[in-house]
Coordinates of C-alpha atoms in Angstrom, one line a residue:
M1 CA 124.6 122.3 107.6
T2 CA 127.2 119.9 109.0
G3 CA 125.9 117.5 111.7
T4 CA 127.7 117.8 115.1
R5 CA 126.5 114.6 116.6
P6 CA 125.4 111.1 115.4
R7 CA 121.8 111.1 114.2
A8 CA 119.2 109.0 115.7
P9 CA 117.8 106.3 113.4
E10 CA 115.4 108.0 111.1
R11 CA 111.8 107.2 110.1
V12 CA 110.1 108.7 107.1
L13 CA 106.3 108.8 107.3
P14 CA 104.3 107.2 104.5
E15 CA 102.9 110.5 103.3
R16 CA 106.5 111.8 102.9
V17 CA 107.7 108.9 100.7
P18 CA 107.7 109.9 97.1
G19 CA 105.8 107.7 94.7
L20 CA 103.9 105.7 97.3
N21 CA 100.4 105.1 96.1
A22 CA 97.6 106.8 98.0
L23 CA 96.0 103.6 99.2
A24 CA 99.3 102.4 100.8
A25 CA 99.9 105.9 102.3
G26 CA 96.4 106.3 103.6
L27 CA 95.8 102.9 105.1
S28 CA 97.8 103.6 108.2
S29 CA 96.3 107.0 108.7
G30 CA 92.7 106.0 108.2
A31 CA 92.2 108.4 105.4
P32 CA 88.5 108.5 104.5
D33 CA 89.1 107.8 100.7
V34 CA 91.1 104.7 101.7
A35 CA 89.0 103.5 104.6
R36 CA 85.9 103.2 102.4
F37 CA 87.8 100.5 100.4
L38 CA 89.9 99.0 103.2
P39 CA 87.8 99.6 106.4
D40 CA 89.8 97.8 109.1
P41 CA 92.4 99.9 111.0
P42 CA 95.9 98.3 110.9
T43 CA 96.3 97.9 114.6
L44 CA 97.1 95.1 117.0
A45 CA 93.7 95.5 118.6
A46 CA 91.9 95.0 115.3
V47 CA 94.0 92.0 114.5
S48 CA 93.3 90.4 117.9
A49 CA 89.5 90.9 117.4
R50 CA 89.6 89.5 113.9
A51 CA 91.7 86.5 115.1
T52 CA 88.9 85.4 117.5
H53 CA 86.4 85.3 114.6
V54 CA 88.5 83.7 111.9
R55 CA 89.7 80.8 114.0
E56 CA 86.1 79.9 114.9
R57 CA 85.3 78.7 111.4
F58 CA 88.2 76.3 111.4
R59 CA 87.3 75.1 114.9
L60 CA 83.9 74.2 113.7
A61 CA 85.1 72.6 110.5
P62 CA 88.8 71.6 110.6
R63 CA 90.4 71.5 107.1
P64 CA 91.6 68.1 105.9
G65 CA 94.8 67.7 104.0
A66 CA 96.8 70.4 105.8
A67 CA 100.6 69.8 106.2
P68 CA 101.4 68.4 109.7
E69 CA 103.3 71.5 110.7
H70 CA 100.1 73.5 110.1
A71 CA 97.7 71.2 112.0
D72 CA 97.1 73.9 114.7
L73 CA 96.1 76.4 112.0
A74 CA 93.9 73.9 110.1
D75 CA 91.8 73.2 113.2
G76 CA 91.7 76.7 114.6
R77 CA 93.9 76.3 117.6
A78 CA 96.1 79.2 116.2
V79 CA 95.7 81.9 113.6
A80 CA 98.1 83.0 110.9
V81 CA 99.9 86.3 110.2
V82 CA 100.6 86.0 106.5
A83 CA 103.3 87.6 104.4
G84 CA 104.2 86.4 100.9
Q85 CA 106.5 86.8 98.0
Q86 CA 107.7 85.1 94.8
V87 CA 110.3 82.4 95.3
G88 CA 113.1 84.6 94.0
A89 CA 116.7 83.5 93.4
L90 CA 118.7 83.7 96.7
T91 CA 115.3 84.8 98.3
G92 CA 114.9 87.7 95.9
P93 CA 115.1 91.4 97.1
L94 CA 115.7 92.2 100.8
L95 CA 112.0 93.3 101.2
T96 CA 111.3 89.5 101.4
L97 CA 113.2 89.4 104.7
V98 CA 111.5 92.6 105.8
K99 CA 108.1 91.1 105.2
A100 CA 109.0 88.0 107.1
A101 CA 110.5 89.9 110.0
A102 CA 107.3 92.1 110.3
A103 CA 105.2 88.9 110.3
I104 CA 107.3 87.4 113.1
G105 CA 107.0 90.6 115.1
L106 CA 103.3 90.9 114.7
A107 CA 102.6 87.2 115.5
R108 CA 104.8 87.5 118.6
D109 CA 102.8 90.4 119.9
L110 CA 99.4 88.9 118.9
S111 CA 100.3 85.7 120.7
R112 CA 99.9 87.5 124.0
D113 CA 96.1 87.4 123.3
V114 CA 95.6 84.5 120.8
P115 CA 97.9 81.7 119.7
A116 CA 99.4 83.0 116.4
A117 CA 102.1 81.9 113.9
P118 CA 103.9 83.9 111.2
L119 CA 103.2 82.1 107.9
F120 CA 105.1 82.9 104.7
W121 CA 103.1 82.3 101.5
C122 CA 105.5 81.2 98.8
A123 CA 104.0 82.1 95.4
G124 CA 105.6 79.1 93.6
E125 CA 102.8 78.9 91.1
D126 CA 103.6 82.2 89.5
H127 CA 105.1 81.6 86.0
D128 CA 107.1 84.9 85.7
L129 CA 110.5 83.2 85.4
V130 CA 112.2 86.4 84.4
E131 CA 111.3 88.1 87.7
V132 CA 112.3 85.3 90.0
S133 CA 115.7 84.8 88.3
R134 CA 116.9 88.4 88.6
L135 CA 119.9 88.9 90.8
P136 CA 121.1 92.5 90.9
L137 CA 124.5 93.1 92.6
P138 CA 126.3 96.3 93.4
S139 CA 129.0 97.7 91.2
P140 CA 130.6 101.1 91.0
G141 CA 128.2 102.1 88.2
G142 CA 125.1 100.9 90.0
P143 CA 123.2 97.6 90.0
R144 CA 124.4 94.9 87.7
D145 CA 122.2 91.8 87.1
A146 CA 123.8 88.4 87.5
G147 CA 120.6 86.6 86.3
P148 CA 120.3 84.8 83.1
D149 CA 119.3 86.3 79.8
A150 CA 115.6 87.2 80.1
G151 CA 114.7 86.6 76.4
P152 CA 114.3 82.8 76.5
L153 CA 112.4 83.0 79.7
L154 CA 109.6 85.3 78.6
G155 CA 107.3 82.5 77.3
N156 CA 107.4 80.3 80.3
R157 CA 104.1 79.1 81.6
K158 CA 105.3 76.5 84.1
P159 CA 105.0 77.3 87.8
V160 CA 108.4 78.6 88.7
G161 CA 108.7 76.9 92.2
A162 CA 109.3 73.5 90.7
L163 CA 111.9 74.6 88.2
P164 CA 115.6 74.3 89.0
V165 CA 117.4 77.4 90.0
G166 CA 118.6 78.9 86.7
V167 CA 121.1 81.4 88.0
D168 CA 124.8 80.8 87.5
L169 CA 125.9 81.0 91.1
E170 CA 129.6 81.0 90.3
F171 CA 129.2 83.9 88.0
A172 CA 127.2 85.7 90.7
A173 CA 130.0 85.2 93.2
Q174 CA 132.5 86.5 90.6
L175 CA 130.4 89.7 90.0
L176 CA 130.0 90.2 93.7
G177 CA 133.8 90.2 94.1
E178 CA 134.2 92.5 91.2
G179 CA 131.7 95.0 92.5
A180 CA 132.4 94.9 96.3
G181 CA 135.8 93.2 96.6
A182 CA 136.6 90.0 98.5
P183 CA 133.9 89.2 101.0
E184 CA 134.6 89.8 104.6
C185 CA 132.3 86.9 105.6
P186 CA 133.0 84.3 102.9
L187 CA 131.5 81.4 104.8
D188 CA 128.1 83.1 104.9
V189 CA 128.2 83.8 101.2
E190 CA 129.1 80.3 100.4
T191 CA 126.3 78.9 102.7
L192 CA 123.7 81.0 100.9
L193 CA 125.0 80.0 97.5
A194 CA 125.2 76.3 98.5
L195 CA 121.5 76.3 99.6
S196 CA 120.5 76.9 95.9
R197 CA 122.7 74.4 94.3
G198 CA 120.8 71.4 92.8
R199 CA 117.5 72.7 94.2
S200 CA 114.3 74.0 92.7
Y201 CA 113.4 77.7 93.2
H202 CA 110.9 76.8 96.0
E203 CA 113.3 74.4 97.7
A204 CA 116.1 76.9 97.6
F205 CA 113.9 79.7 98.7
V206 CA 112.6 77.9 101.8
A207 CA 116.0 76.5 102.8
S208 CA 117.6 80.0 102.4
M209 CA 114.9 81.7 104.4
R210 CA 115.1 79.2 107.2
W211 CA 118.8 79.7 107.4
L212 CA 118.6 83.5 107.3
L213 CA 115.7 83.7 109.7
P214 CA 116.1 80.7 112.1
D215 CA 113.0 81.6 114.1
P216 CA 111.2 78.3 115.0
Q217 CA 107.9 80.1 114.8
L218 CA 108.2 81.1 111.1
R219 CA 106.4 78.7 108.8
F220 CA 106.2 78.4 105.0
T221 CA 103.4 77.2 102.7
D222 CA 103.6 76.6 99.0
A223 CA 100.8 77.9 96.8
A224 CA 101.5 74.9 94.5
R225 CA 101.1 72.3 97.2
R226 CA 98.9 69.6 95.6
E227 CA 97.5 68.3 98.9
D228 CA 95.9 71.7 99.4
K229 CA 94.1 71.8 96.0
P230 CA 91.0 69.8 97.0
A231 CA 90.2 72.4 99.6
L232 CA 90.4 75.1 97.0
V233 CA 88.2 73.4 94.3
P234 CA 84.9 74.7 95.7
L235 CA 86.3 78.3 95.4
A236 CA 87.4 77.6 91.8
V237 CA 84.0 76.1 91.0
R238 CA 82.2 79.1 92.3
L239 CA 84.5 81.4 90.3
V240 CA 83.5 79.5 87.1
R241 CA 79.8 79.2 87.8
E242 CA 79.4 82.8 89.2
R243 CA 81.8 84.4 86.8
Q244 CA 79.4 87.1 85.8
A245 CA 78.7 88.2 89.4
V246 CA 82.4 88.1 90.1
R247 CA 83.2 90.2 87.0
R248 CA 80.5 92.7 88.0
L249 CA 81.8 93.1 91.6
L250 CA 85.4 93.6 90.3
E251 CA 84.3 96.1 87.7
E252 CA 82.2 98.1 90.2
R253 CA 85.1 98.2 92.6
A254 CA 87.5 99.3 89.8
E255 CA 85.2 102.1 88.8
A256 CA 84.9 103.3 92.4
L257 CA 88.6 103.3 92.9
V258 CA 89.3 105.2 89.7
A259 CA 86.5 107.7 90.6
A260 CA 88.3 108.3 93.9
G261 CA 91.5 109.0 92.1
H262 CA 93.3 105.7 92.7
R263 CA 95.2 103.9 90.0
L264 CA 94.3 100.3 89.4
Q265 CA 97.2 98.0 90.3
V266 CA 95.8 95.0 88.3
T267 CA 94.3 95.3 84.9
T268 CA 93.0 92.3 83.1
E269 CA 91.5 91.5 79.7
P270 CA 87.7 91.8 79.9
R271 CA 87.1 88.1 79.1
A272 CA 89.5 86.7 81.6
L273 CA 88.5 84.9 84.7
P274 CA 90.6 85.5 87.9
L275 CA 91.5 81.9 87.7
F276 CA 94.1 79.6 86.2
A277 CA 94.2 75.9 85.5
I278 CA 97.4 73.8 86.0
L279 CA 97.5 71.0 83.5
G280 CA 100.4 69.3 81.7
G281 CA 102.8 71.1 84.0
E282 CA 101.7 74.6 82.7
R283 CA 99.6 77.3 84.3
L284 CA 97.0 78.6 81.9
L285 CA 94.5 81.5 82.3
L286 CA 90.8 80.7 81.8
R287 CA 88.8 83.2 79.7
E288 CA 85.4 83.3 78.3
E289 CA 84.6 83.1 74.6
G290 CA 80.9 83.3 73.6
G291 CA 79.6 81.6 76.7
R292 CA 82.3 78.9 76.6
L293 CA 85.6 78.8 78.4
A294 CA 89.1 78.5 76.8
L295 CA 92.6 78.2 78.1
K296 CA 94.9 81.0 77.1
G297 CA 97.9 79.3 75.5
G298 CA 96.1 76.1 75.2
P299 CA 95.2 74.3 71.8
E300 CA 93.9 76.8 69.3
G301 CA 90.2 76.8 69.0
E302 CA 89.6 74.4 71.9
T303 CA 86.7 75.6 74.2
F304 CA 84.8 74.0 77.1
D305 CA 81.3 74.1 78.5
P306 CA 81.6 75.8 81.9
E307 CA 80.3 72.6 83.6
E308 CA 83.0 70.6 81.8
V309 CA 85.6 72.9 83.4
V310 CA 83.9 72.4 86.8
A311 CA 84.1 68.6 86.3
R312 CA 87.8 68.7 85.4
F313 CA 88.6 70.7 88.6
E314 CA 86.4 68.4 90.7
S315 CA 88.0 65.3 89.3
G316 CA 91.6 66.6 89.9
E317 CA 92.4 66.5 86.2
W318 CA 93.0 70.2 86.4
L319 CA 94.4 71.9 89.5
P320 CA 93.1 75.4 90.4
S321 CA 95.5 78.3 90.6
F322 CA 94.4 81.8 91.5
S323 CA 95.2 85.3 90.1
A324 CA 96.4 88.3 92.1
L325 CA 92.8 89.2 92.7
T326 CA 91.6 85.9 94.0
R327 CA 94.8 84.7 95.7
P328 CA 93.8 86.5 99.0
L329 CA 90.7 84.3 99.1
A330 CA 92.7 81.1 98.6
A331 CA 94.9 81.9 101.6
S332 CA 91.9 82.4 103.8
V333 CA 90.2 79.2 102.6
L334 CA 93.3 77.2 103.7
F335 CA 94.2 79.0 106.9
P336 CA 92.6 81.2 109.6
V337 CA 94.3 84.4 108.4
A338 CA 94.0 87.2 111.0
A339 CA 96.4 89.6 109.4
A340 CA 98.2 90.1 106.1
I341 CA 101.5 92.1 105.9
L342 CA 101.4 93.8 102.5
G343 CA 103.6 96.0 100.3
P344 CA 102.3 99.1 98.5
A345 CA 101.4 97.3 95.3
E346 CA 99.7 94.4 97.3
I347 CA 97.6 96.9 99.2
A348 CA 96.4 98.4 95.9
Y349 CA 95.3 95.1 94.5
W350 CA 93.7 93.9 97.7
A351 CA 91.6 97.1 97.5
Q352 CA 90.4 95.9 94.1
S353 CA 89.6 92.4 95.3
H354 CA 88.2 93.2 98.8
P355 CA 84.5 92.8 97.7
L356 CA 85.1 89.2 96.8
F357 CA 85.5 88.3 100.5
G358 CA 81.8 89.2 101.1
W359 CA 80.8 87.3 97.9
A360 CA 82.8 84.2 99.1
G361 CA 81.4 84.4 102.7
I362 CA 84.9 84.7 104.1
L363 CA 85.9 87.2 106.8
P364 CA 89.0 89.1 105.4
P365 CA 92.2 89.5 107.4
V366 CA 93.2 92.9 108.8
L367 CA 95.7 94.5 106.3
L368 CA 98.9 96.0 107.6
P369 CA 101.3 98.0 105.4
R370 CA 104.7 96.5 105.7
P371 CA 107.5 98.7 107.0
M372 CA 110.0 99.7 104.4
A373 CA 113.7 99.4 105.5
A374 CA 116.6 101.6 104.6
F375 CA 119.7 99.5 105.3
V376 CA 122.4 102.0 106.3
D377 CA 126.0 100.8 106.4
P378 CA 128.5 102.5 108.7
T379 CA 130.1 104.5 105.9
S380 CA 126.7 105.9 104.8
A381 CA 125.7 106.6 108.4
S382 CA 128.9 108.6 108.8
L383 CA 128.2 110.5 105.6
L384 CA 124.7 111.3 106.7
D385 CA 126.1 112.5 110.1
R386 CA 128.7 114.8 108.4
S387 CA 126.5 116.2 105.7
G388 CA 123.4 116.8 107.7
L389 CA 121.4 115.0 105.0
T390 CA 118.4 112.8 105.9
L391 CA 116.8 109.8 104.3
E392 CA 113.7 111.9 103.6
A393 CA 115.8 114.4 101.7
L394 CA 117.6 111.7 99.7
L395 CA 114.2 110.2 98.8
Q396 CA 113.4 113.4 96.8
G397 CA 116.2 112.6 94.4
R398 CA 119.6 114.0 93.5
E399 CA 118.5 117.2 91.8
E400 CA 116.2 118.2 94.6
V401 CA 118.9 117.6 97.2
L402 CA 121.4 119.7 95.2
R403 CA 118.8 122.4 94.7
S404 CA 118.0 122.6 98.4
H405 CA 121.7 122.7 99.3
G406 CA 122.4 125.3 96.6
S407 CA 119.6 127.5 97.9
G408 CA 121.4 127.8 101.2
R409 CA 124.9 128.1 99.7
A410 CA 124.0 130.8 97.1
G411 CA 121.3 132.5 99.0
G412 CA 122.2 136.1 97.9
I413 CA 121.9 135.6 94.2
L414 CA 118.9 133.3 94.5
S415 CA 117.2 135.9 96.6
A416 CA 117.9 138.5 94.0
L417 CA 116.4 136.3 91.3
E418 CA 113.3 135.7 93.4
R419 CA 113.0 139.5 93.9
L420 CA 113.3 140.0 90.2
R421 CA 110.6 137.5 89.5
A422 CA 108.3 139.2 92.0
D423 CA 109.1 142.7 90.7
N424 CA 108.4 141.7 87.1
A425 CA 105.1 140.3 88.0
R426 CA 104.1 143.4 90.0
E427 CA 105.2 145.9 87.3
L428 CA 103.4 144.0 84.6
D429 CA 100.3 144.0 86.7
A430 CA 100.6 147.7 87.2
L431 CA 100.6 148.2 83.4
R432 CA 97.4 146.2 82.9
E433 CA 94.9 149.2 83.1
P434 CA 97.0 151.6 80.9
L435 CA 97.4 148.9 78.2
L436 CA 93.7 148.0 78.2
E437 CA 92.9 151.7 77.7
V438 CA 95.1 151.7 74.6
D439 CA 93.6 148.5 73.2
P440 CA 91.4 145.9 75.2
T441 CA 92.8 143.1 73.0
L442 CA 96.2 143.5 74.7
A443 CA 94.9 141.6 77.8
R444 CA 95.7 138.2 76.5
P445 CA 99.2 139.1 75.2
L446 CA 99.9 140.8 78.6
Q447 CA 98.9 137.7 80.5
A448 CA 100.9 135.4 78.2
T449 CA 104.0 137.6 78.7
R450 CA 103.6 137.6 82.4
Q451 CA 103.3 133.8 82.5
N452 CA 106.2 133.3 80.2
L453 CA 108.5 135.6 82.2
D454 CA 107.5 134.0 85.4
F455 CA 108.1 130.5 84.1
A456 CA 111.5 131.5 82.6
L457 CA 112.7 133.1 85.8
S458 CA 111.4 130.2 88.0
K459 CA 113.3 127.8 85.8
L460 CA 116.5 130.0 86.0
L461 CA 116.1 130.0 89.8
E462 CA 115.7 126.2 89.9
K463 CA 118.8 125.7 87.7
A464 CA 120.8 128.2 89.6
S465 CA 120.0 126.4 92.8
A466 CA 121.0 123.0 91.4
A467 CA 124.2 124.5 89.9
A468 CA 125.2 126.0 93.2
G469 CA 124.7 122.6 94.8
R470 CA 126.8 120.9 92.1
A471 CA 129.5 123.5 92.5
D472 CA 130.1 122.2 96.0
E473 CA 131.9 119.1 94.7
T474 CA 132.5 117.5 98.1
F475 CA 128.8 117.7 98.9
A476 CA 127.8 116.4 95.4
R477 CA 130.2 113.4 95.8
Q478 CA 128.7 112.7 99.2
V479 CA 125.2 112.7 97.7
D480 CA 126.2 110.4 94.9
R481 CA 127.8 107.9 97.3
L482 CA 124.7 107.9 99.5
L483 CA 122.3 107.4 96.6
L484 CA 124.4 104.6 95.2
S485 CA 124.4 102.8 98.5
L486 CA 120.9 103.6 99.8
L487 CA 118.8 104.3 96.7
P488 CA 120.4 102.5 93.8
G489 CA 118.5 103.4 90.6
G490 CA 116.3 105.7 92.6
Q491 CA 114.7 102.9 94.7
L492 CA 115.4 101.8 98.3
A493 CA 118.0 99.1 98.2
E494 CA 115.6 96.7 99.8
R495 CA 113.7 96.6 96.5
V496 CA 116.9 96.1 94.4
Y497 CA 119.4 94.0 96.2
G498 CA 119.0 90.6 97.9
P499 CA 120.9 89.5 101.0
L500 CA 124.1 88.3 99.2
P501 CA 126.1 91.6 99.1
Y502 CA 125.1 92.4 102.7
L503 CA 126.1 88.9 103.9
A504 CA 129.5 89.3 102.2
R505 CA 130.2 92.4 104.2
Y506 CA 128.3 91.9 107.5
G507 CA 127.5 88.2 107.7
R508 CA 124.2 86.7 108.6
E509 CA 124.1 88.1 112.2
G510 CA 125.2 91.6 111.0
L511 CA 122.3 91.7 108.5
V512 CA 119.5 89.7 110.0
G513 CA 120.3 90.5 113.6
A514 CA 120.1 94.2 112.8
L515 CA 116.8 93.8 111.0
L516 CA 115.1 91.8 113.7
S517 CA 116.3 94.0 116.5
Q518 CA 115.5 97.4 114.9
L519 CA 112.4 96.8 112.6
D520 CA 109.1 97.7 114.2
W521 CA 106.2 96.1 112.4
S522 CA 103.7 98.7 113.7
L523 CA 105.4 101.7 112.1
P524 CA 104.7 102.2 108.4
G525 CA 106.9 104.2 106.2
V526 CA 110.6 104.0 105.8
Q527 CA 112.6 102.8 108.9
E528 CA 116.4 103.2 109.1
V529 CA 118.1 99.9 109.9
R530 CA 121.7 100.5 110.9
L531 CA 124.1 97.7 110.0

């Protein structure tokens, strides 16, 4: 069906998003099998109530060592709305900006009741250098990575934030031109590239985010900041001394999640602690070996008495660094976190780690699923209008879109096939009693024949629908263009591309202005952002 008027911007509800884990889909709706693991409703009222309580702890005992720009957080005068991401090249995928925009929006609304600041947690201690250096760019054949060869980066154990940006920026600019033509906003492209030249990943990330989102309220904190480590040592010490209790809590929660049908986001080796030590410039996992502790990747055979590990943390010889399951605790040790804006995978691992808040004596923040953004350019918007297609339909994939279209286009033959399928089943059912009178052992062959015929006809029906859709070449081309633009590689473009190709075409204001003006932090699922 061809659209006759421009569509209103679309929203796809979480339960209609294919592949979204049940924890993320159910958090916003309060589904019982999710609420038992993540009990706080993701509402402004819940965040406001939590803010009153979390700031009190910091009022009574202000945290020393905080950065000057976070002094109001450290002494409880304000609360934090936290979002976070790895310090990816050129800010990483667009979902980084989406998270920050959602945090800005929630903090703004929360500030009507309680002083609040959006705080972006830069995961500069992560050592996955392959991930932070990926830089996919559009090309006629789909995403093309301008990042460096991944092979030599796989063994990295150094926190990535302090490492120099390892992406060939001139090569990236060349690939961008090859894939999308000469940029319409070359000054914005050059500005973003220039912000990474001669800088570390963390420095480039923060500088780029500040330029892209020049909101004076948005703040940044680095997980690797040395001045914050003394405040985190007591948490690390407890994780060492009470490792058996921590392991038991995490195992019990994992078993409960699996029993409820949820897949575990984080799986770790049984002997590992949810804790790293940074020493000699490397981030090494602690694990237990026969009652003693060892550093994975450290000197072969070297082990430590647990109290020796404690002493090294307390002396500052080793710096504590936290795993995905304990990182949420670290943020709430450092800041009065009233709310955390989380993506689907983050929601899943927070569900695993949630019992540790009670163990640590920390009130957890309210968790809010981040909105997902579908950035729709004018050409794609026009195609959606003309074709009558929706984002929800496209999310189902190419074959399903073509099948649905073909069902309408070739309704007569498809209806005949459906009737044939029903008639075969009915006639075989009618033969059941006469056949059993001949020989009772024919029951199973009859049932197998019925199932095989039904399966074969249903597959023929499915293939005929898709073929009818493909036969409409104009429609198929429209689908392919939309998928290439909005869902490259089968994922929303926000998970694939960074801001660079959008800056080239629309400039900073065209991209970020659209995001900030159209994104609603309170609406989970996929939101259409028209460029």
